[in-house]
Structure formats: C-alpha cells, structure tokens
Coordinates of C-alpha atoms in Angstrom, one line a residue:
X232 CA 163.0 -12.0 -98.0
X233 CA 165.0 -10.0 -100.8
X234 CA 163.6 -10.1 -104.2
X235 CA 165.1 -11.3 -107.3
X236 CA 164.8 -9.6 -110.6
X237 CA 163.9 -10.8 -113.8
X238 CA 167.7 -10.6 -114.9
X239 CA 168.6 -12.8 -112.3
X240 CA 165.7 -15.5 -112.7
X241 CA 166.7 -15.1 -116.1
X242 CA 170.5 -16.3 -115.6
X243 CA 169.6 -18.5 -112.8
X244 CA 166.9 -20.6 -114.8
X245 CA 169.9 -20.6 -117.7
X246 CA 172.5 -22.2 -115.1
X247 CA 169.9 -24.8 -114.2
X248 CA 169.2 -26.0 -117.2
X249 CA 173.0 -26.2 -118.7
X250 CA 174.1 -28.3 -115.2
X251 CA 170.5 -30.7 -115.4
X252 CA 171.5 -33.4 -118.1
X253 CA 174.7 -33.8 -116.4
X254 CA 175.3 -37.3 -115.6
X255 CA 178.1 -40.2 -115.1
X256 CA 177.5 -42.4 -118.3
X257 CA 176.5 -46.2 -117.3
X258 CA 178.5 -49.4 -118.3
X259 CA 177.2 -51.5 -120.7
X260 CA 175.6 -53.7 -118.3
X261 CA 173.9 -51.3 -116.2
X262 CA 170.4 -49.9 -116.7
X263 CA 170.8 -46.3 -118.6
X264 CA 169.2 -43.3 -116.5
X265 CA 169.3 -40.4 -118.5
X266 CA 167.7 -36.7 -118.3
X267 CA 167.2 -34.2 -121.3
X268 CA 164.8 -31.0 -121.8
X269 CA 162.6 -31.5 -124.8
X270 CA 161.3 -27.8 -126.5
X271 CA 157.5 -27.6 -125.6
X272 CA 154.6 -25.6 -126.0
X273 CA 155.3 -21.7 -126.3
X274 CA 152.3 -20.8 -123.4
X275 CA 151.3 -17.4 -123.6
X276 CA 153.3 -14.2 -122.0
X277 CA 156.0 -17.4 -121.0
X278 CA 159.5 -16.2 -121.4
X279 CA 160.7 -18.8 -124.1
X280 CA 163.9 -20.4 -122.2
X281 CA 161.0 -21.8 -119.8
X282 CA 158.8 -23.4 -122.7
X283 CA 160.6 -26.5 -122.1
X284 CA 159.3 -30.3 -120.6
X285 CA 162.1 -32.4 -118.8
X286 CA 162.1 -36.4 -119.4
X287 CA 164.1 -38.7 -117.0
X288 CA 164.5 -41.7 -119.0
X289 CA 165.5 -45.1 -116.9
X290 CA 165.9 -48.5 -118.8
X291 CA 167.9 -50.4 -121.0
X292 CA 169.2 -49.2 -124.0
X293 CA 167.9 -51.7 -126.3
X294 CA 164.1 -51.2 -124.7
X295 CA 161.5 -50.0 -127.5
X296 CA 158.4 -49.8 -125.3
X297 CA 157.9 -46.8 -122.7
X298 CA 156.0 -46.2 -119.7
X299 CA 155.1 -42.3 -119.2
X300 CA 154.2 -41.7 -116.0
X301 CA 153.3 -38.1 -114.8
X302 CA 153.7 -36.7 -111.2
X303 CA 151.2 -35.4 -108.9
X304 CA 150.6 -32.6 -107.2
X305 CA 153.9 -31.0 -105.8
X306 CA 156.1 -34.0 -107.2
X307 CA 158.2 -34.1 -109.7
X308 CA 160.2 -36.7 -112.2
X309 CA 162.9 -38.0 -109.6
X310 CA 159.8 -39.6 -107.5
X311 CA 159.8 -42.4 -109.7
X312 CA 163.1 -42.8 -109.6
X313 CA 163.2 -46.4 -107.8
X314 CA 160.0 -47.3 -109.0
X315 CA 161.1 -46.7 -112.5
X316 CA 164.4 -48.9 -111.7
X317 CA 162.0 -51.5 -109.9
X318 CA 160.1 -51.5 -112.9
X319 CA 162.2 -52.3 -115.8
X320 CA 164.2 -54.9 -113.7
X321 CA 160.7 -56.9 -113.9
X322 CA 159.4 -55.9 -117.5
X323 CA 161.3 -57.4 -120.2
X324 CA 161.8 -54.4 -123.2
X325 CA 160.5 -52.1 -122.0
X326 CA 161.7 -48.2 -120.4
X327 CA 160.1 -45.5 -118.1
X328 CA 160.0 -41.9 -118.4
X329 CA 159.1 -39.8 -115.7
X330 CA 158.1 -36.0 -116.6
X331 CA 159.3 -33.2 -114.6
X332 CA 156.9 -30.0 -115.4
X333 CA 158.3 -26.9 -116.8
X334 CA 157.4 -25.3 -113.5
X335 CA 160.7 -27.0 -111.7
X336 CA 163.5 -25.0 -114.0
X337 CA 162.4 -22.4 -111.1
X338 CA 164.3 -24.7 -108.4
X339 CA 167.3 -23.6 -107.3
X340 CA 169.7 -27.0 -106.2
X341 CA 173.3 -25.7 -105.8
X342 CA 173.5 -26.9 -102.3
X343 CA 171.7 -30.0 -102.6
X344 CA 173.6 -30.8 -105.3
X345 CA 176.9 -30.0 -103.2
X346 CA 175.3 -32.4 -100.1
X347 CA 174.4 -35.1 -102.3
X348 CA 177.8 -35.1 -103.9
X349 CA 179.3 -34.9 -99.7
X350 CA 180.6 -31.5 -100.4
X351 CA 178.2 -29.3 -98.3
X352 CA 177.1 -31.2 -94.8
X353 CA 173.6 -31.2 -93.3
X354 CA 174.0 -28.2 -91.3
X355 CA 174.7 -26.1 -94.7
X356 CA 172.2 -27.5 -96.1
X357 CA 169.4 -26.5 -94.0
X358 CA 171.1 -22.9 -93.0
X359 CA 171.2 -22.3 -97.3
X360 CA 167.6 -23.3 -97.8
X361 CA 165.9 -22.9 -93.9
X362 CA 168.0 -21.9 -91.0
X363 CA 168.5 -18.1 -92.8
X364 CA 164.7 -17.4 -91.8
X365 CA 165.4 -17.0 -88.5
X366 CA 168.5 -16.1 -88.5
X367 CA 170.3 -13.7 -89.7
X368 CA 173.9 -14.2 -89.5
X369 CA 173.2 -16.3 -92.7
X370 CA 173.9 -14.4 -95.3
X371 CA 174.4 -16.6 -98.4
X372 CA 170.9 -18.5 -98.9
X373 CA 168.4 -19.4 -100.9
X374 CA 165.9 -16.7 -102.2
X375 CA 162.5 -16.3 -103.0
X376 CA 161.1 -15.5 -106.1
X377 CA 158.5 -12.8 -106.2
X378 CA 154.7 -13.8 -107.6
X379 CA 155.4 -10.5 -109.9
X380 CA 158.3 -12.0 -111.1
X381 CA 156.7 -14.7 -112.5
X382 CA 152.7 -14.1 -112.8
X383 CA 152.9 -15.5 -116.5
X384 CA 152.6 -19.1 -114.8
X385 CA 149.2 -18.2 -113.7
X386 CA 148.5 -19.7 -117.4
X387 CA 150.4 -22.7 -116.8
X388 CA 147.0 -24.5 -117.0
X389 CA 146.1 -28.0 -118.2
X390 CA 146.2 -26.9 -121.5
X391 CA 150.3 -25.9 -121.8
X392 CA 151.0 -29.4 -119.7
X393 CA 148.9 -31.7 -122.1
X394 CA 151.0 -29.6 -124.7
X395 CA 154.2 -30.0 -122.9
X396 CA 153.4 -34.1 -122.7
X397 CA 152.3 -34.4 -126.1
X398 CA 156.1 -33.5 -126.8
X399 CA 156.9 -36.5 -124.2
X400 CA 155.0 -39.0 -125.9
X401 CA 156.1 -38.5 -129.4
X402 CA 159.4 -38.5 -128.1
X403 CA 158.7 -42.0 -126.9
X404 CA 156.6 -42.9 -129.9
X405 CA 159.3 -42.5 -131.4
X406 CA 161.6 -45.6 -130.2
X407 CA 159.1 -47.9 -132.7
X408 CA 157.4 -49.7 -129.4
X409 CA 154.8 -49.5 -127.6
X410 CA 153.3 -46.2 -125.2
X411 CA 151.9 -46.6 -122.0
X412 CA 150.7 -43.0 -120.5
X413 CA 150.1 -43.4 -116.5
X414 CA 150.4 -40.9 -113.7
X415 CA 150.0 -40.5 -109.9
X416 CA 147.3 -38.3 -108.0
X417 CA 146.9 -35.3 -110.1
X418 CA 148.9 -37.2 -112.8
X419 CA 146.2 -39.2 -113.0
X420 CA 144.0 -36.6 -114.2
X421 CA 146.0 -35.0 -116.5
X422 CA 147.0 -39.0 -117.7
X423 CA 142.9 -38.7 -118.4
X424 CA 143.3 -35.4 -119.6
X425 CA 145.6 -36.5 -122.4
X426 CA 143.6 -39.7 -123.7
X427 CA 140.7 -37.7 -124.3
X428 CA 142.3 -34.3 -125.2
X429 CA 141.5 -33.5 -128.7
X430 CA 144.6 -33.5 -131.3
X431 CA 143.1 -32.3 -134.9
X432 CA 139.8 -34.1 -134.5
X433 CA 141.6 -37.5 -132.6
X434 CA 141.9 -38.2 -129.0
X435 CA 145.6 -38.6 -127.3
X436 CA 145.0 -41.9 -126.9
X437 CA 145.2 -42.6 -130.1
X438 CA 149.1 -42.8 -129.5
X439 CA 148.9 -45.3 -126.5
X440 CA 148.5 -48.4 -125.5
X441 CA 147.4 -48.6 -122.6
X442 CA 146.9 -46.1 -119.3
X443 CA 147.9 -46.1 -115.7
X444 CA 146.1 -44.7 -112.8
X445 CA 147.7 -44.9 -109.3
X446 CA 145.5 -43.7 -106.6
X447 CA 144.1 -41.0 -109.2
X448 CA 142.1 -39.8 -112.1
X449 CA 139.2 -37.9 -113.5
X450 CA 136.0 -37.5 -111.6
X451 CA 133.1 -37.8 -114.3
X452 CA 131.7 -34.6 -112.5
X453 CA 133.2 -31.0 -113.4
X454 CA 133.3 -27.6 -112.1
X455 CA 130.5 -25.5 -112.9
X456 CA 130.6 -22.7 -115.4
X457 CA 130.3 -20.1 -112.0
X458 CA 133.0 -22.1 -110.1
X459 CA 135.7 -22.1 -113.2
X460 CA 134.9 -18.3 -113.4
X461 CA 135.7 -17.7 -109.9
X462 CA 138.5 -19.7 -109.4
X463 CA 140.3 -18.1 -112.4
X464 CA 139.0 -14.3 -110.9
X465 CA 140.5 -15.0 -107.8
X466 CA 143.5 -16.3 -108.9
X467 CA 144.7 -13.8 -110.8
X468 CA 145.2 -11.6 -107.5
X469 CA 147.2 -14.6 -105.4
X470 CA 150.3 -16.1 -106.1
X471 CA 150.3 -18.6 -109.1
X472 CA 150.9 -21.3 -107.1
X473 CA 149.4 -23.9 -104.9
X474 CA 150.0 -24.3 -101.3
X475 CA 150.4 -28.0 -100.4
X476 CA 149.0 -29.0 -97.0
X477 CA 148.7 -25.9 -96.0
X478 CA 152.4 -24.7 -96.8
X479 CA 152.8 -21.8 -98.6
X480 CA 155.3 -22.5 -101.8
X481 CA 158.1 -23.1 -102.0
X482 CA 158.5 -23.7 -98.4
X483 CA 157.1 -27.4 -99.0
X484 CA 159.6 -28.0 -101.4
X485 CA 162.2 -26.8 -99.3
X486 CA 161.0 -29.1 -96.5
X487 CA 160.9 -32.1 -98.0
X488 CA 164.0 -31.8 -100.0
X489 CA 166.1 -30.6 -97.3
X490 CA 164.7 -33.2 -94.7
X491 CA 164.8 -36.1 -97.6
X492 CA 168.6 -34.6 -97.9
X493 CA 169.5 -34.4 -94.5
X494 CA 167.9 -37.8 -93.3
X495 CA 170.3 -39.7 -95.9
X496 CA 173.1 -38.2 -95.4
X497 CA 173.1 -37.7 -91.8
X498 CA 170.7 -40.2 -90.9
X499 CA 171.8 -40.7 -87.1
X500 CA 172.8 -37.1 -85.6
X501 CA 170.2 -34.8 -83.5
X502 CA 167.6 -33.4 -85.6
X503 CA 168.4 -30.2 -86.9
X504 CA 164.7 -29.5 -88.2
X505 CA 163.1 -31.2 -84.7
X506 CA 165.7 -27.7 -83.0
X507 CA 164.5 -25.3 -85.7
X508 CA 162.0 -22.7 -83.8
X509 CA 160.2 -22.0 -87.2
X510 CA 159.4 -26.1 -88.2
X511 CA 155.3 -26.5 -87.3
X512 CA 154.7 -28.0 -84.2
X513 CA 152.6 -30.5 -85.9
X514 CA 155.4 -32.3 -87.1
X515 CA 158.1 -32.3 -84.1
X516 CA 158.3 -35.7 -82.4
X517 CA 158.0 -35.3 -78.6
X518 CA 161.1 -36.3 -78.2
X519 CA 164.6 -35.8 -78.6
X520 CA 164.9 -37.8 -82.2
X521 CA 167.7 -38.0 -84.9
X522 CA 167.4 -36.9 -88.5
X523 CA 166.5 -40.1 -90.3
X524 CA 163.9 -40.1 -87.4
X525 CA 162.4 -36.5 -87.9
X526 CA 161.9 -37.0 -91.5
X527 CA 159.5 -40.5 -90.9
X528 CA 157.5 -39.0 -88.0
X529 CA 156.6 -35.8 -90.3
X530 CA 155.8 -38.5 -93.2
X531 CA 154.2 -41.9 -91.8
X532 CA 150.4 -42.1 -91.7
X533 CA 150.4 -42.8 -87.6
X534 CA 152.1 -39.6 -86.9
X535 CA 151.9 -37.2 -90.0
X536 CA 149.0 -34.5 -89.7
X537 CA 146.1 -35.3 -91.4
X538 CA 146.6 -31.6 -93.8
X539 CA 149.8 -34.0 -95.2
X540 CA 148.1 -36.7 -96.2
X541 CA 149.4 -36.3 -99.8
X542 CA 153.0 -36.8 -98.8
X543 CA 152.4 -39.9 -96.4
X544 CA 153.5 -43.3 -96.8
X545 CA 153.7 -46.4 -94.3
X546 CA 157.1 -45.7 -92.9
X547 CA 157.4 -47.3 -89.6
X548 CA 157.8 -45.2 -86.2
X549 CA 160.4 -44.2 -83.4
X550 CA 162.3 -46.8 -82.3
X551 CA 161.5 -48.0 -78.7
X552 CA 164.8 -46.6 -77.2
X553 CA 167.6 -44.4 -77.9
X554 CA 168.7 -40.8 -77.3
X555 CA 168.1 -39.4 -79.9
X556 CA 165.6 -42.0 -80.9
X557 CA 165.8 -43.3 -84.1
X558 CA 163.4 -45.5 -86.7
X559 CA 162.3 -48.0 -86.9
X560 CA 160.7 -50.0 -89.9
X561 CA 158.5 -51.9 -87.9
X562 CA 157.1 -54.0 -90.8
X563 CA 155.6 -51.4 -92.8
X564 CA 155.8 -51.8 -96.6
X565 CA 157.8 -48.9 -97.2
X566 CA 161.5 -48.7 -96.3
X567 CA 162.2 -44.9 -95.2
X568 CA 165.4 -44.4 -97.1
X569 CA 163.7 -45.8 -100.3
X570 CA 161.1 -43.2 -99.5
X571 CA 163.7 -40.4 -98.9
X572 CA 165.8 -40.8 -101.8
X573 CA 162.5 -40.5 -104.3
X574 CA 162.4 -37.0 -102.3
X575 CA 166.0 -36.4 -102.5
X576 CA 166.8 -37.6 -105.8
X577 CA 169.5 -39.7 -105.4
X578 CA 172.3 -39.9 -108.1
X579 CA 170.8 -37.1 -109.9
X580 CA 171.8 -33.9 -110.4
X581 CA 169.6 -30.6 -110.3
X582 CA 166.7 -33.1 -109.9
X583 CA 164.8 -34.1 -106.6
X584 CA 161.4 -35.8 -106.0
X585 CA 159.3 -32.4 -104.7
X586 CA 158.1 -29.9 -107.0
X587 CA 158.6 -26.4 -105.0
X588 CA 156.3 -24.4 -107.4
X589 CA 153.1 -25.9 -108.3
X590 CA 150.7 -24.0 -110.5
X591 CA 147.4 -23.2 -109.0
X592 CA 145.9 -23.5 -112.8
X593 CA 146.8 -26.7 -113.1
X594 CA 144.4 -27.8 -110.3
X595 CA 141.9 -25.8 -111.3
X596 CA 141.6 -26.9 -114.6
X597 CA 141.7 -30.5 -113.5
X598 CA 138.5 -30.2 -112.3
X599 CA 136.7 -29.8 -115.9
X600 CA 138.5 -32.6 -117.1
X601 CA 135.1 -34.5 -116.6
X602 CA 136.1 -38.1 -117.9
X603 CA 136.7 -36.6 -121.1
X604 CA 133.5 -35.0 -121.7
X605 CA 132.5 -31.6 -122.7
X606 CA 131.5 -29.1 -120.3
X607 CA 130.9 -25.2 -120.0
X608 CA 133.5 -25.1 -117.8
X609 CA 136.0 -26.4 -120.1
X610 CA 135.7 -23.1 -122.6
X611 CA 136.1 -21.4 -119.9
X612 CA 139.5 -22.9 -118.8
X613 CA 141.1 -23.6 -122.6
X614 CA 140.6 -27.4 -121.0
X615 CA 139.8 -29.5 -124.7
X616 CA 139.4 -32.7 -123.0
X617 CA 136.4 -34.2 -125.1
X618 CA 137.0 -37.0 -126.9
X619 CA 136.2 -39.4 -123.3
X620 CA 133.4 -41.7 -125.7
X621 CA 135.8 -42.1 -128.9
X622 CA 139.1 -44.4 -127.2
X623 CA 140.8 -47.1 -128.9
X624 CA 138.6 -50.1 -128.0
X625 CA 142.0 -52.4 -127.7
X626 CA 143.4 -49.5 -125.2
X627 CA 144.3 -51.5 -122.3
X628 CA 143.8 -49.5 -118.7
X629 CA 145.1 -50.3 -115.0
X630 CA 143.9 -48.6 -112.2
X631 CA 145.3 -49.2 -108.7
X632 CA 143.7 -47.4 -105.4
X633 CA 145.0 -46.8 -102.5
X634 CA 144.2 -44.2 -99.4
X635 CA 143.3 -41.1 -101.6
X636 CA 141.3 -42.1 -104.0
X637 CA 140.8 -45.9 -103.4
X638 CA 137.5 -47.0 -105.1
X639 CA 137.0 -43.8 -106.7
X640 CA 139.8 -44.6 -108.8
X641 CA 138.7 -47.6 -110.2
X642 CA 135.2 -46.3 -110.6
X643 CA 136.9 -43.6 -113.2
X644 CA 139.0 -45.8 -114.8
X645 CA 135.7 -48.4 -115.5
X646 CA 133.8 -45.4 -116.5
X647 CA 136.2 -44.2 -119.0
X648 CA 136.3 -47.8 -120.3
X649 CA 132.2 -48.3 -120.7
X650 CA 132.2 -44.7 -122.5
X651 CA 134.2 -46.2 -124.9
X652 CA 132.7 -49.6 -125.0
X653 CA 136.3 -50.7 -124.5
X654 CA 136.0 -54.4 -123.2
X655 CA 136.1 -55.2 -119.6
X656 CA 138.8 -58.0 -119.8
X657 CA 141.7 -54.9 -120.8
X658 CA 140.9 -53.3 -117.5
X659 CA 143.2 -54.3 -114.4
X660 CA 142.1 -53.1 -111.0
X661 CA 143.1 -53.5 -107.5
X662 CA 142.2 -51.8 -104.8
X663 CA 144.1 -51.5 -101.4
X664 CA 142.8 -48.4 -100.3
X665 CA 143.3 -50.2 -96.5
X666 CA 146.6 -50.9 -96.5
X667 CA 148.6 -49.0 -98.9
X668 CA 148.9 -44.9 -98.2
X669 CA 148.5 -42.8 -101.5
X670 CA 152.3 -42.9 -102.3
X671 CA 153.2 -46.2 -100.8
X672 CA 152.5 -48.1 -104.7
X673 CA 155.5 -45.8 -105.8
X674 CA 157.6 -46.7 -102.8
X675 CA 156.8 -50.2 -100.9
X676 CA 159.9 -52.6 -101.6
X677 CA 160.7 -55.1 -102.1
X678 CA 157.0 -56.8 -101.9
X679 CA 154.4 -53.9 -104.1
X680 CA 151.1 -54.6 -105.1
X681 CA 151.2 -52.1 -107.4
X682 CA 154.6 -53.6 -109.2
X683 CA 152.8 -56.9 -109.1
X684 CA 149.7 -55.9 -110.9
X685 CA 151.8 -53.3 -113.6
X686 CA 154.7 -55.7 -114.7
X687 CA 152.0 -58.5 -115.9
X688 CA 150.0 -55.5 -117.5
X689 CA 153.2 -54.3 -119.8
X690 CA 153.7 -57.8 -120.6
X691 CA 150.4 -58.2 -122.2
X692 CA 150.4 -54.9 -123.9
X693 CA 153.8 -55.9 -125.2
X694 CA 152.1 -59.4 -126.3
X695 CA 149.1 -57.9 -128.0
X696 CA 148.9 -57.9 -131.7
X697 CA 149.3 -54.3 -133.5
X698 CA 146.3 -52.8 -134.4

C-alpha cells in the first residue's frame, strides 16, 4: 500500500470538491436535486480547504420548509437519496437536505464516477478500488491515505459536526419556512446533540420545529469521566477512524460502493466479489451467484453476518434456480436496487451512500450526549450538549424504531419530551422493531411505515401556528 503525501491529499481533496456540485440542471417540472459545500467550522490543526459541510438539497424549488436529516454511522448524504425524493412527492412545500460530513471530501470517486456514467465497466471498477490487493499487475488504483497523513481528524468530534450542521440549518432557516432536524442511527444522536447543544446561552432547538429519530438517538446515560478519558488516550495512538463491522476503513466504504456499483450496473454476470480470494468468507453465497445476487446475500438480515447488522435491510434471497443464481425479492419490503442505488448514489456525481472514513471521535463523544444533560464526561470531550430540560414546549418530535434501537428509541425521544414538559400529543412514535431492519425506514418502497408516519408529521408542523 503506497502512501500519499500531504501535497497530493492536498490536490486530490481540491479536484473533489471543484467536480462535486456538478450536475444536469432539472426542467421546470422536475423535482430540483442539487449539491453545494457550505464553509463550516475551522476545527483545530484542520487544513482549512477541509472545514467545509456538504448539503444535498432534493425538492421543489418553490418549497420553504426543510427536512435535515443527518447520516449514521459510515453513511453519508446520497443514502437519502430516494427517501428524500419519496418524501417530498408526499409532503406538500416542503424540501430535504441530506448532510454529507466533512470527513467524505477524503473519497476518491473517479472510477465510480466513470461506471455510473457507463464509461469504466464492473471489472475496472473493482480492479481500481479492490482487485489491486491481490494482484499486482494492477497498477493504476486507488490508494490509501496514511493515519499520519491525516491525524488532525482525531478532533473531528461532536463538537466540529454540531458546528458544521449549525451552518446546515441556518442555511435552511434561511428559505423563511419551517426546520425539521432528524437523523438515522448515530444521526440520531447528534440530531439530539444539536437540540440541546448550547448556542450563546439557547439550545439548537430553538431554530426547529420539530425532530426526527429513525431507529436512533441519545441514551439518557453517558460515559463516565474514566471511560471519556480513556477512550480519548487510546485513540490518539490508532487510526482516527472507526472500523465498521469489523472492517478496517476505508475498506468498508470500498465494499459497499463498489458492490452497490457493480450490482446495478452489471446486475446479472458472475460475481466478481463472490471470485475475489480476499472478500470474507462470511459474506460469499455458497454458490455460484451473479452480481446483483452477491450484493443482497452480503446485505439481507437472513444471510448478512450478525458483525453487519448496521448495513442490513430486508432484501429478499437467492432465487430458487439459476446458474449463476440470482435474487429474488421474495416479498420483503425493500426492493434491492432501491437499496443499492442509496449506496451507489445514483445520478450523482462524486457522491455515494457510504462514508469510507468515519471518525472514531465522533462515536466517542456521542456517548456524553446524555439526553442533553450535563455530565463530567462532557468537559472532558468539548461535548456542550446541556440544554436537554429548556426545549421549545411547541417542538414537535417523531421517533420511529426499528431492529437497532427499537423501543429504546422511543424511550429517548419521550424522555427528551417530559424533560421539557413538552406535551405528549407532539410526539409521534411507532415502533416496528419486528419487522423493519435498521435501514429498511430509509429504503422499503413503495409501502414504508416510516414515510407513512413522517409525511402526516410535516403536515402538521407546516399547519401549526408560528410561535
């Protein structure tokens, strides 16, 4: 694995960010999807051309009300994608913007830009971003960067992305409607984290409307003084960021985007990952399967290892004949190609659904978040998440669990309401922890629980008198 020096992160972070807005401007009719870098918090040691927050923006034009809604762990903006397009088809006025973390300018998509676009075909995807690790005849591929390289995003805590999303929100504040601040899994948290995150003596929530917690949030309980300590000791001698299911980064990242990639756009042909000698045994079918197929076994909750249960979604399985076999929807809720182009990031350039670098501080300092209430551990971690007893009373909160979190999640979101004597009848919550996987509410289609209980929840919020 060759190294990359700063010059060269330098110019390729640069190229990145001049091709990411790029986009084919929609008719007048069709529902705009837009993406722009907003300057953000200047976090410390931070090489200033990454202080920036990225906002994919789907709706109509003409839409004053905006629906933030923050990634989880590993993801990025292009997840919500078709939930985002889902969404405003339903909800009369209003937009939503997905935020991609400053952590993803890192990404390096020149040939999954080239395969979505049919200019580079599956097998040169996979040799670029995979196939080179075993074999050496590849010599133009992707490269690594080196943890020394980048050791300033050790501080890439919850502090600089409550920053970096206070820039988001003003932003949408901005369009004269309404702000509704939601997130998924760890976006939960930090959707918590920025209600009750103190601005000049006044929560975040001060901005919003309402709040949105799918399959996620803030456990009232923190970290310990002695736990914060240690995990920040520790981590300044690993790499800054977090492996996900046991995947060191960014070879998750590479994965899913790659195998998202492939499945779409050579859906029916052998499995090029399934042959690949260095893909985990854990996810190879036992037999003979096709791309699209490869991608659904790895990812649906029958056949996914439990270490993934993060990524997993209720997919289907492999079809009941064929060679190579492929899927097979089997009346699960989530349509696989929906699924891989959230992943993928279909239609969008420089942007797909997985984050490949995920700070390790921004997990750690999750943890002290606490509901929005004061702890040691918070001073500790620069978390200022305190104001979980002052919210807006007319703040309006929806909480949906699933697999993950399930009744956890509503049991935070009812907490964070009583501390604020906010009153029960603006709190929405549905659990499905039984039959919806923790990403299926982004992905089911076309019937979603989680749709069903959102779009009635905007349209009260847009209803509701200013106050």
């Amino acid at each position: 694995m060759r190294a990359v020096s700063h010059r060269r992160l330098a110019l390729l972070v640069t190229a990145v960010g001049l091709t990411l807005a790029t986009f084919t401007p929609p008719a007048r009719s069709e529902v705009l999807v837009r993406f722009r870098r907003l300057h953000a918090f200047h976090a410390p040691g931070t090489p200033a051309r990454l202080d920036k927050v990225g906002v994919l923006e789907i709706g109509p034009r003409s839409a004053r009300n905006v629906l933030v809604l923050n990634p989880g762990t590993s993801a990025s903006a292009a997840y919500f994608a078709p939930l985002a397009k889902t969404v405003v088809s339903k909800a009369k006025g209003w937009q939503v913007w997905a935020v991609e973390r400053r952590e993803n300018q890192l990404e390096d998509h020149s040939v999954l830009d080239r395969a979505k676009q049919g200019m580079a075909t599956n097998q040169e995807l996979f040799d670029y971003y995979l196939g080179w690790l075993n074999n050496p005849s590849i010599t133009t591929h992707f490269q690594f960067i080196p943890d020394a390289d980048v050791g300033f995003a050790r501080e890439w805590g919850m502090r600089v992305e409550i920053e970096d999303l206070r820039r988001v929100v003003k932003a949408a504040k901005r369009r004269g409607g309404r702000v509704v601040l939601g997130g998924h899994s760890l976006g939960g948290s930090i959707t918590a984290a920025y209600a009750t995150w103190d601005f000049d003596g006044e929560p975040g929530a001060k901005d919003l409307s309402g709040l949105v917690f799918i399959d996620g949030g803030s456990s009232p309980t923190p970290v310990s003084a002695e736990e914060a300590t240690a995990a920040l000791q520790a981590l300044q001698s690993a790499s800054p960021w977090l492996s996900f299911g046991g995947i060191s980064a960014p070879l998750a990242g590479l994965f899913n985007a790659a195998g998202s990639t492939g499945a779409l756009i050579d859906p029916d042909s052998p499995s090029i990952g399934q042959a690949w000698a260095l893909l985990p045994a854990n996810l190879k079918p036992p037999i003979r399967v096709t791309n699209l197929a490869q991608y659904g076994y790895a990812l649906d909750t029958e056949t996914s290892p439990p270490s993934l249960i993060a990524a997993q979604a209720h997919l289907g399985r492999l079809a009941a004949s064929g060679d190579p076999r492929g899927w097979d929807q089997a009346g699960e809720i989530t349509p696989i190609q929906r699924y891989a182009q959230m992943f993928s990031g279909t239609g969008l350039k420089s942007l797909d659904g997985t984050a490949w670098y995920h700070p390790q501080r921004l997990t750690i300092d999750s943890g002290a978040v606490a509901a929005g209430n004061a702890n040691p551990a918070q001073s500790i971690l620069d978390v200022r998440a305190t104001h979980g007893h002052d919210l807006p009373r007319r703040l309006r909160i929806y909480a949906f669990g699933a697999a993950l979190g399930g009744q956890r999640v509503l049991d935070a979101a009812t907490l964070l309401a009583n501390q604020s004597n906010i009153p029960q009848q603006n709190l929405t919550l549905i659990d499905r922890h039984e039959t919806y996987a923790h990403n299926d509410p982004n992905s089911a289609s076309p019937q979603n629980d989680f749709v069903d209980g959102l779009v009635p929840f905007l349209a009260q919020i847009r209803r509701d008198r200013r106050r």
